XYZ file of C-alpha atoms in Angstrom:
320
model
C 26.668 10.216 -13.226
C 24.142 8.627 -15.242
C 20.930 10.166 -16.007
C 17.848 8.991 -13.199
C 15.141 7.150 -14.331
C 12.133 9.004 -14.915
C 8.585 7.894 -12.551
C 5.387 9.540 -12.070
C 3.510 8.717 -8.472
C 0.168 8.961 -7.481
C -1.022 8.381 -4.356
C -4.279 9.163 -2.087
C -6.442 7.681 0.289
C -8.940 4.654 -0.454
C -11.918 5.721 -2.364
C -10.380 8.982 -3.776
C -10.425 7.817 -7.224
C -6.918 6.958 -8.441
C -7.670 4.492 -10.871
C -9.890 6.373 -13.330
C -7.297 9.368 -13.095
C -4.244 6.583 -13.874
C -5.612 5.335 -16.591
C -6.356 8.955 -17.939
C -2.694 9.790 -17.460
C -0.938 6.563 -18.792
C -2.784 7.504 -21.961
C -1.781 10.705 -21.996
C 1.578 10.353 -20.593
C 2.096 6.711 -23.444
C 2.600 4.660 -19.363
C 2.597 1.548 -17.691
C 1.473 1.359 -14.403
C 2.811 -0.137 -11.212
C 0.040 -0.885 -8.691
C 1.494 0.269 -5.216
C -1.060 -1.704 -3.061
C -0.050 -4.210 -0.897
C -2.858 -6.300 -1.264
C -3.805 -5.673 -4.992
C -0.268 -8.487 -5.157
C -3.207 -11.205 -4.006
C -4.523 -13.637 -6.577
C -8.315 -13.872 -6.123
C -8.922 -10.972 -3.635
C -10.558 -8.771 -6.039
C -13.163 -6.988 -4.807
C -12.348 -6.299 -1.576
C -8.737 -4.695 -2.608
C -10.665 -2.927 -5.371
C -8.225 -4.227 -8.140
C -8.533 -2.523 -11.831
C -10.977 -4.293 -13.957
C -10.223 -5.506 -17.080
C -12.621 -2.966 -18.837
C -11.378 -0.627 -16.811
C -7.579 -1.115 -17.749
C -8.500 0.408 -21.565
C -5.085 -1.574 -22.640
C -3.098 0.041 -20.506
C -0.539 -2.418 -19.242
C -0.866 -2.795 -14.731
C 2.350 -4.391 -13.217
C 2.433 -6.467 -9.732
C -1.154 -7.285 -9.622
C -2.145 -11.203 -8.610
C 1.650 -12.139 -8.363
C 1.487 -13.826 -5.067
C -1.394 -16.476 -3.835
C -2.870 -15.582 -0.464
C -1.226 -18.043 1.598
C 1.913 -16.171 1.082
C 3.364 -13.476 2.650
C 5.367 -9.891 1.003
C 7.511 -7.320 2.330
C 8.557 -3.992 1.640
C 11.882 -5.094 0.647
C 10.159 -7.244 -1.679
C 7.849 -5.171 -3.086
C 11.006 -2.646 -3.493
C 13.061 -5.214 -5.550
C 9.819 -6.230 -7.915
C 8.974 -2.749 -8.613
C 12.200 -1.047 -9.213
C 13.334 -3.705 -11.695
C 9.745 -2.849 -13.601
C 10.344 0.843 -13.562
C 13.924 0.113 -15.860
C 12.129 -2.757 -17.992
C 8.992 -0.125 -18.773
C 11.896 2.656 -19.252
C 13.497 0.415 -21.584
C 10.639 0.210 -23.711
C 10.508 3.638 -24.053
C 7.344 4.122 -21.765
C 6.645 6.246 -18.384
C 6.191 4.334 -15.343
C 3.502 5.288 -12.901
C 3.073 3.559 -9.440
C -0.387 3.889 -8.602
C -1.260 3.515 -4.799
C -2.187 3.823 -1.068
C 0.965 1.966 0.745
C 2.970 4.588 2.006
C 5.703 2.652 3.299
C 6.130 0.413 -0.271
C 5.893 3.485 -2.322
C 8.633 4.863 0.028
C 10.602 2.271 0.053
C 10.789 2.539 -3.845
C 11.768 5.670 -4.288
C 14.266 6.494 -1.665
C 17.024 4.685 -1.320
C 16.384 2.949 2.207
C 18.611 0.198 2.943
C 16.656 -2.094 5.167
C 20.008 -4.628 5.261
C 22.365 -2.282 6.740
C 21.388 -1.460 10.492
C 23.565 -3.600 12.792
C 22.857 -7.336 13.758
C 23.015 -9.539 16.986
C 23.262 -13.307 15.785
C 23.342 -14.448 19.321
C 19.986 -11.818 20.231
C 18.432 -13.253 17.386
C 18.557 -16.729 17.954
C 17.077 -16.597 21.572
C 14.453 -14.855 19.973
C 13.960 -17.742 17.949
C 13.894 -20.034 19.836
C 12.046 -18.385 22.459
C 9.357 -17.983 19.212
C 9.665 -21.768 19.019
C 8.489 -22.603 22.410
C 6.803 -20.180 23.773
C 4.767 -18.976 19.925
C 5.112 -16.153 17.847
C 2.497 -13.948 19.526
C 4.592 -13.476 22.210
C 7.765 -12.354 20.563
C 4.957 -10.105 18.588
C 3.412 -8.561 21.566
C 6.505 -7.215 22.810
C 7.342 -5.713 19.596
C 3.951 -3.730 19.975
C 4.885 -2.627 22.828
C 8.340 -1.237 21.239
C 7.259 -0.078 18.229
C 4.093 0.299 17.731
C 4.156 1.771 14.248
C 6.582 -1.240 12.910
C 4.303 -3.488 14.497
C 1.171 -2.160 12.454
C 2.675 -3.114 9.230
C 3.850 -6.838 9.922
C 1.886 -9.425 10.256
C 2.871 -11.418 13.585
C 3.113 -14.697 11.838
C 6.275 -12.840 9.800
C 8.460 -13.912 12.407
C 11.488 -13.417 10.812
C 10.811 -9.671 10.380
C 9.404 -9.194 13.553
C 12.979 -10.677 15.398
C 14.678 -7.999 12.908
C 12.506 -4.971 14.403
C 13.279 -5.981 17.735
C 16.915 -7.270 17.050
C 17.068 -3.609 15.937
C 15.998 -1.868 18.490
C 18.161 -4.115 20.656
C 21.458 -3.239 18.681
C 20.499 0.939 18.022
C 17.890 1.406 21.027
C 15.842 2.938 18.171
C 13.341 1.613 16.435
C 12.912 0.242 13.116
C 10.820 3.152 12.071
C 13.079 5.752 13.953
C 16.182 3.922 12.457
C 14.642 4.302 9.027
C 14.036 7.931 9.486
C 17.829 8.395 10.576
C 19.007 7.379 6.979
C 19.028 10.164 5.133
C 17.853 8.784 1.840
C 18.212 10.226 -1.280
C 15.664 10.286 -4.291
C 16.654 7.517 -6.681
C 14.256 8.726 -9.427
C 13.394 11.816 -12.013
C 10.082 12.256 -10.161
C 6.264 13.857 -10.298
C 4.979 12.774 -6.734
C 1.127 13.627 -7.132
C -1.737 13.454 -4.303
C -5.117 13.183 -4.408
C -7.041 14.305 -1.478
C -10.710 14.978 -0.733
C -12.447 16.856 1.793
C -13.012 14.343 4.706
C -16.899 14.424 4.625
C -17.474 13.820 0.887
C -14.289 11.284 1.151
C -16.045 9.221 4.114
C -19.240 9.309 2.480
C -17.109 7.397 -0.982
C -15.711 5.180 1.108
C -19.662 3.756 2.631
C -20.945 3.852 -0.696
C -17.737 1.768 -2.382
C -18.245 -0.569 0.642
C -21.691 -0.902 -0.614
C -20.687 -1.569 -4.309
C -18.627 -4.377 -3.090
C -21.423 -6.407 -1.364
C -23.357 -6.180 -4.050
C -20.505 -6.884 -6.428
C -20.243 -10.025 -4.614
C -17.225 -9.374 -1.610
C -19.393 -11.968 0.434
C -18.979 -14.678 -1.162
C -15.094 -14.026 -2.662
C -14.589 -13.491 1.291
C -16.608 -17.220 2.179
C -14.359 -18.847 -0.537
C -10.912 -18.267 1.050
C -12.407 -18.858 4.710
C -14.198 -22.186 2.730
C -10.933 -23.504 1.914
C -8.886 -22.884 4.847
C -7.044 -19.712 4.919
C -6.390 -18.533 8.140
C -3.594 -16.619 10.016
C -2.017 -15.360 6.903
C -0.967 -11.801 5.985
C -3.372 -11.230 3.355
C -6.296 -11.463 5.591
C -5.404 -8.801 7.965
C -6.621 -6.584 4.836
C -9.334 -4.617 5.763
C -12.301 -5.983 3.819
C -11.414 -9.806 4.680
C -10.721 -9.647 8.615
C -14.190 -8.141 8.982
C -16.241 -10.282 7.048
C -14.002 -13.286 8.490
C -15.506 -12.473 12.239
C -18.323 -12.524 10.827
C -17.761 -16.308 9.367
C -16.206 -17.403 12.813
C -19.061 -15.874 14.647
C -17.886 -12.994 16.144
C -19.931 -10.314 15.519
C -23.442 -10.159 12.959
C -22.873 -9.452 9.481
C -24.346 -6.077 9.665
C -22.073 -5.469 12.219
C -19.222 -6.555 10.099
C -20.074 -4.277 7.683
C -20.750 -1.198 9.760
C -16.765 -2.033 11.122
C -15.238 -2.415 7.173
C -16.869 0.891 6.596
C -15.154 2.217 9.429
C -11.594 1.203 9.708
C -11.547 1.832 5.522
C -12.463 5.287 7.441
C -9.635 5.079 9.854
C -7.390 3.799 7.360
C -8.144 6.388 4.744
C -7.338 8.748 7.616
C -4.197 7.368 8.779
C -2.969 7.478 4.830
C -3.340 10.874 4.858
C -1.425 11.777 8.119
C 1.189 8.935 6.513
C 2.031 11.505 3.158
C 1.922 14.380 4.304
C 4.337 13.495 7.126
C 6.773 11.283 5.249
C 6.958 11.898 1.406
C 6.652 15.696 -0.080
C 3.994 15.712 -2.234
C 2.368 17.644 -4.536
C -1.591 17.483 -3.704
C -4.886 18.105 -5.829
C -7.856 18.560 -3.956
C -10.681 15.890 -5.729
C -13.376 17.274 -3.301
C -15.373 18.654 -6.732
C -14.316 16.257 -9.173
C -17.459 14.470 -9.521
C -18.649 17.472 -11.704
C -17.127 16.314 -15.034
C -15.827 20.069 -16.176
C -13.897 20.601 -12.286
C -12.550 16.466 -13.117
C -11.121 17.949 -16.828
C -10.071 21.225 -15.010
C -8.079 18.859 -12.212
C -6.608 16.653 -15.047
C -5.683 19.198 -17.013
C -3.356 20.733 -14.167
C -1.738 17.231 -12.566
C -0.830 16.810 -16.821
C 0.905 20.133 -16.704
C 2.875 19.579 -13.554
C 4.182 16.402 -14.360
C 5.270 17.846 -18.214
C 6.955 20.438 -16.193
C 8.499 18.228 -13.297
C 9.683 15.374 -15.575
C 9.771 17.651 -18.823
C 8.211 15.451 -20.809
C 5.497 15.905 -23.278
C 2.286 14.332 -23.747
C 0.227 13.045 -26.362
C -2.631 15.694 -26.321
């Protein structure tokens, strides 16, 4: 059997302060990294996905970052493809790949080997369904798919009809659902891996997540926000991102801007949150506590032990 590839993971919540630890370790570790944020794929939503900045970068190559324009829409079998193809070109050159993110499912979908292709099919099911989509609009076929499956229905957008029809086409076929049909497969790990976590007591974490929110109003999330409701973009995937839907009821008149804020404060909250509960339930991780790393001697202290477990998970050494 040949050898598995070796990949370093780090995942966390929003706001727990992945990106100045990545770029710490793909020094240390001679990396690439492989953003695993579904969002961060979106040419000119910056701010509000909290891309890398250049400066911030230091060199270090980022992968899957402003490959799609916002009109367009990505899956996880997508993002799967992309990013497993990058993790053997950044092997070949003789470099570690990290994947650096907050999307549980994506990052999943990576490193196990889930087959989304294989559950059974109903051609003739299918087609009602799309034609039923047709006349009647795809917020119907979407709302019954909530009803269903719930968690599926949280991570596609309802204009993906086509993967929408496949949820409930499988649920139809199994009388599971996608996400229970997923957790059937027994998948196996595909890669030599370090799976690290950051995670943060919740108060200090919440109270990160207002001040970022901050930082990106006055970095200028307003007006990057106006721009893509300026020229048109509406019903599309990447708006459902928190950061853009909130500002965007603001722009149609839903709700005052200080309201909008006060609500992209809190579902980052929420969604912070529900990352959590996602990791620890699905993937087995390996977590560091951040809570003190703001003192720069507890941030060496931290750094210093995620370093040692991934020399001793992947055997590797650094370059210290």
């Amino acid at each position: 059997m040949s050898e598995k590839e070796k990949l370093a993971v780090l995942i966390g919540p929003t706001a727990v302060g992945k990106t100045k630890l990545s770029i710490l370790l793909a020094k240390r570790f001679n990396a690439e990294i492989i953003s695993g944020d579904s969002m961060q794929i979106y040419k000119r939503m910056d701010i509000g996905t909290a891309k890398v900045k250049e400066e911030e970068m230091e060199g270090i190559p980022h992968h899957l970052i402003d490959i799609k324009n916002p009109e367009e829409s990505f899956s996880a079998a997508e993002f799967q493809e992309l990013v497993r193809s990058k993790i053997t070109e950044i092997t070949s050159r003789g470099k570690l790949p990290i994947i650096v993110g907050g999307t549980g499912l994506y990052i999943q979908s990576v490193i196990y080997d889930y087959q989304f292709s294989d559950a059974p099919s109903d051609e003739e099911f299918r087609k009602i369904l799309e034609e039923r989509a047709e006349r009647e609009g795809n917020n119907v076929i979407y709302e019954e798919l909530l009803e269903i499956d719930p968690e599926s229905a949280e991570k596609i957008h309802p204009n993906n009809i086509r993967r929408v029809i496949r949820a409930l086409e499988i649920y139809h076929c199994t009388g599971k659902t996608m996400s229970q049909y997923q957790e059937k497969q027994n998948p196996e790990l595909l890669y030599d891996m370090a799976l690290i976590g950051l995670t943060m007591d919740r108060e200090t974490l919440y109270d990160r997540i207002n001040q970022r929110v901050d930082i990106m109003m006055q970095e200028g999330l307003l007006e990057e926000v106006r721009s893509l409701f300026d020229n048109g973009l509406m019903d599309c995937q990447s708006i459902q991102a928190i950061g853009y839907k909130e500002l965007y009821d603001y722009f149609n008149g839903r709700v005052s801007f200080e309201d909008a804020v006060e609500n992209l404060k809190q579902n980052s909250r929420r969604y912070a949150k529900r990352q959590l509960t996602w990791f620890r339930n699905k993937m087995n991780v390996e977590w560091f506590d951040m809570s003190d790393s703001v003192d720069p001697h507890e941030f060496e202290k931290k750094f210093a032990e995620i370093s040692a477990h991934i020399e001793g998970k992947l055997k590797i050494k650094s370059n210290t």
